Coordinates of N, CA and C in Angstrom, one line a residue:
M455 N 23.0 -15.0 7.3 CA 21.7 -14.4 7.1 C 21.1 -13.9 8.4
K456 N 20.4 -12.8 8.4 CA 19.8 -12.3 9.6 C 18.6 -13.1 9.9
N457 N 18.2 -13.0 11.2 CA 16.9 -13.6 11.6 C 15.8 -12.9 11.1
E458 N 15.0 -13.5 10.2 CA 13.8 -12.9 9.6 C 12.5 -13.5 10.0
Q459 N 11.5 -12.7 10.1 CA 10.2 -13.2 10.4 C 9.2 -12.4 9.5
L460 N 8.0 -13.0 9.3 CA 7.0 -12.3 8.6 C 6.4 -11.2 9.5
R461 N 6.1 -10.1 8.9 CA 5.5 -9.0 9.6 C 4.1 -9.4 10.0
P462 N 3.4 -8.8 11.0 CA 2.1 -9.2 11.4 C 1.1 -9.0 10.2
S463 N 1.2 -8.0 9.3 CA 0.4 -7.9 8.2 C 1.2 -7.9 6.9
P464 N 1.7 -9.1 6.5 CA 2.6 -9.2 5.4 C 2.1 -8.7 4.1
R465 N 0.8 -8.6 3.9 CA 0.2 -8.2 2.6 C 0.1 -6.7 2.5
I466 N 0.4 -5.9 3.6 CA 0.3 -4.5 3.6 C 1.7 -3.9 3.5
P467 N 2.1 -3.2 2.4 CA 3.4 -2.7 2.3 C 3.8 -1.7 3.5
L468 N 5.0 -1.6 3.8 CA 5.5 -0.7 4.8 C 5.3 0.7 4.2
P469 N 4.9 1.7 5.1 CA 4.5 3.0 4.6 C 5.7 3.7 3.8
E470 N 6.9 3.4 4.2 CA 8.1 4.0 3.5 C 8.3 3.4 2.1
R471 N 7.6 2.3 1.8 CA 7.8 1.7 0.5 C 6.6 1.9 -0.4
L472 N 5.4 2.2 0.2 CA 4.2 2.6 -0.5 C 3.4 3.5 0.4
N473 N 3.4 4.8 0.1 CA 2.7 5.7 1.0 C 1.2 5.4 1.0
P474 N 0.6 5.1 2.2 CA -0.8 4.8 2.3 C -1.7 5.9 2.0
D475 N -1.2 7.2 2.0 CA -2.0 8.4 1.8 C -1.9 8.8 0.3
S476 N -1.1 8.1 -0.5 CA -1.0 8.5 -1.9 C -2.3 8.1 -2.7
P477 N -2.7 8.9 -3.6 CA -3.9 8.6 -4.4 C -3.6 7.4 -5.3
K478 N -2.4 7.0 -5.5 CA -2.0 5.9 -6.4 C -2.1 4.6 -5.6
T479 N -2.1 4.6 -4.3 CA -2.0 3.4 -3.5 C -3.1 2.4 -3.8
E480 N -4.3 2.9 -3.8 CA -5.5 2.1 -4.0 C -5.4 1.3 -5.3
Q481 N -5.0 1.9 -6.4 CA -4.9 1.2 -7.7 C -3.7 0.3 -7.7
I482 N -2.6 0.6 -7.1 CA -1.4 -0.2 -7.0 C -1.8 -1.5 -6.2
M483 N -2.5 -1.3 -5.1 CA -2.9 -2.5 -4.3 C -3.9 -3.4 -5.0
A484 N -4.8 -2.8 -5.8 CA -5.7 -3.6 -6.5 C -5.0 -4.4 -7.5
E485 N -4.0 -3.9 -8.2 CA -3.1 -4.7 -9.1 C -2.4 -5.8 -8.4
H486 N -1.9 -5.5 -7.2 CA -1.2 -6.4 -6.4 C -2.1 -7.6 -6.0
D487 N -3.2 -7.2 -5.5 CA -4.2 -8.2 -5.0 C -4.7 -9.1 -6.1
Q488 N -4.9 -8.6 -7.3 CA -5.3 -9.4 -8.4 C -4.3 -10.3 -8.8
A489 N -3.0 -9.9 -8.8 CA -1.9 -10.8 -9.2 C -1.8 -11.9 -8.1
C490 N -2.0 -11.6 -6.9 CA -1.9 -12.6 -5.8 C -3.0 -13.6 -6.0
A491 N -4.2 -13.1 -6.3 CA -5.4 -14.0 -6.5 C -5.2 -15.0 -7.7
R492 N -4.4 -14.5 -8.7 CA -4.1 -15.3 -9.9 C -2.8 -16.1 -9.7
N493 N -2.2 -16.1 -8.5 CA -1.0 -16.8 -8.2 C 0.2 -16.4 -9.1
Q494 N 0.2 -15.1 -9.5 CA 1.3 -14.6 -10.3 C 2.4 -14.1 -9.4
Q495 N 3.6 -14.1 -9.9 CA 4.7 -13.7 -9.1 C 4.8 -12.2 -9.0
G496 N 4.2 -11.4 -9.9 CA 4.3 -10.0 -9.8 C 3.2 -9.4 -10.7
Y497 N 3.3 -8.0 -10.9 CA 2.4 -7.3 -11.7 C 3.1 -6.1 -12.2
L498 N 2.5 -5.4 -13.2 CA 3.1 -4.2 -13.8 C 2.5 -3.0 -13.0
D499 N 3.4 -2.2 -12.4 CA 2.9 -1.0 -11.7 C 2.2 -0.2 -12.7
P500 N 0.9 0.2 -12.4 CA 0.1 1.0 -13.4 C 0.7 2.4 -13.6
F501 N 1.6 2.9 -12.8 CA 2.1 4.2 -13.0 C 3.5 4.3 -13.6
T502 N 4.3 3.3 -13.3 CA 5.7 3.3 -13.8 C 5.9 2.3 -14.9
G503 N 5.0 1.2 -15.0 CA 5.2 0.2 -15.9 C 6.3 -0.8 -15.5
L504 N 6.9 -0.7 -14.3 CA 7.9 -1.6 -13.8 C 7.2 -2.9 -13.3
F505 N 7.9 -4.0 -13.4 CA 7.4 -5.3 -12.8 C 7.7 -5.3 -11.4
V506 N 6.7 -5.5 -10.5 CA 6.8 -5.5 -9.1 C 6.4 -6.9 -8.5
M507 N 7.3 -7.5 -7.7 CA 7.0 -8.8 -7.1 C 6.0 -8.7 -6.0
T508 N 5.1 -9.7 -6.0 CA 4.0 -9.6 -5.0 C 4.5 -10.1 -3.6
A509 N 3.8 -9.9 -2.6 CA 4.1 -10.4 -1.2 C 4.1 -11.9 -1.3
N510 N 3.2 -12.5 -2.0 CA 3.2 -14.0 -2.1 C 4.5 -14.5 -2.7
F511 N 5.1 -13.8 -3.7 CA 6.4 -14.2 -4.2 C 7.4 -14.2 -3.1
H512 N 7.5 -13.1 -2.4 CA 8.5 -13.0 -1.3 C 8.3 -14.1 -0.2
V513 N 7.1 -14.3 0.2 CA 6.8 -15.4 1.2 C 7.3 -16.7 0.7
D514 N 7.0 -17.0 -0.6 CA 7.4 -18.3 -1.2 C 9.0 -18.4 -1.3
R515 N 9.6 -17.3 -1.6 CA 11.1 -17.2 -1.6 C 11.7 -17.5 -0.2
G516 N 11.0 -17.0 0.8 CA 11.4 -17.3 2.2 C 12.4 -16.4 2.8
Y517 N 12.9 -15.4 2.2 CA 13.8 -14.5 2.8 C 13.8 -13.1 2.2
C518 N 14.4 -12.1 2.9 CA 14.5 -10.8 2.3 C 15.8 -10.6 1.6
C519 N 15.8 -10.0 0.4 CA 17.0 -9.8 -0.4 C 17.7 -8.5 0.0
T520 N 17.0 -7.7 0.9 CA 17.5 -6.4 1.4 C 17.6 -5.3 0.3
R521 N 16.8 -5.4 -0.8 CA 16.8 -4.4 -1.9 C 15.6 -3.4 -1.7
G522 N 14.8 -3.6 -0.6 CA 13.8 -2.6 -0.4 C 12.5 -2.8 -1.2
C523 N 12.2 -4.1 -1.5 CA 11.1 -4.4 -2.4 C 9.8 -3.9 -1.7
R524 N 8.9 -3.4 -2.6 CA 7.6 -2.7 -2.1 C 6.8 -3.7 -1.2
H525 N 6.7 -4.9 -1.6 CA 5.8 -5.8 -0.9 C 6.5 -6.9 -0.1
C526 N 7.8 -6.6 0.3 CA 8.5 -7.5 1.2 C 7.8 -7.7 2.5
P527 N 7.5 -8.9 2.9 CA 6.7 -9.2 4.1 C 7.6 -9.4 5.3
F528 N 8.9 -9.3 5.2 CA 9.8 -9.7 6.3 C 10.3 -8.6 7.1
T529 N 10.6 -8.9 8.4 CA 11.2 -8.0 9.3 C 12.6 -8.6 9.5
Q530 N 13.5 -7.7 9.9 CA 14.9 -8.2 10.2 C 15.2 -7.8 11.6
D531 N 15.7 -8.7 12.4 CA 16.1 -8.4 13.8 C 17.6 -8.2 13.8

């Protein structure tokens, strides 16, 4: 396994995974933050209906699966 660390702002998705300039980002992040506040593992994306894992889920799991998850908080060296 590669050396992994949490990014400095692990709750903010990487721009290539969630465009910060998209008009959808605010609503997506609201859903994410509500799920985190409720200690849920994920939430339904309000635009696609897909289940998306939260940053909290990824932190608790402790490693990156390398699938490009939207809220993955890890960096890989």
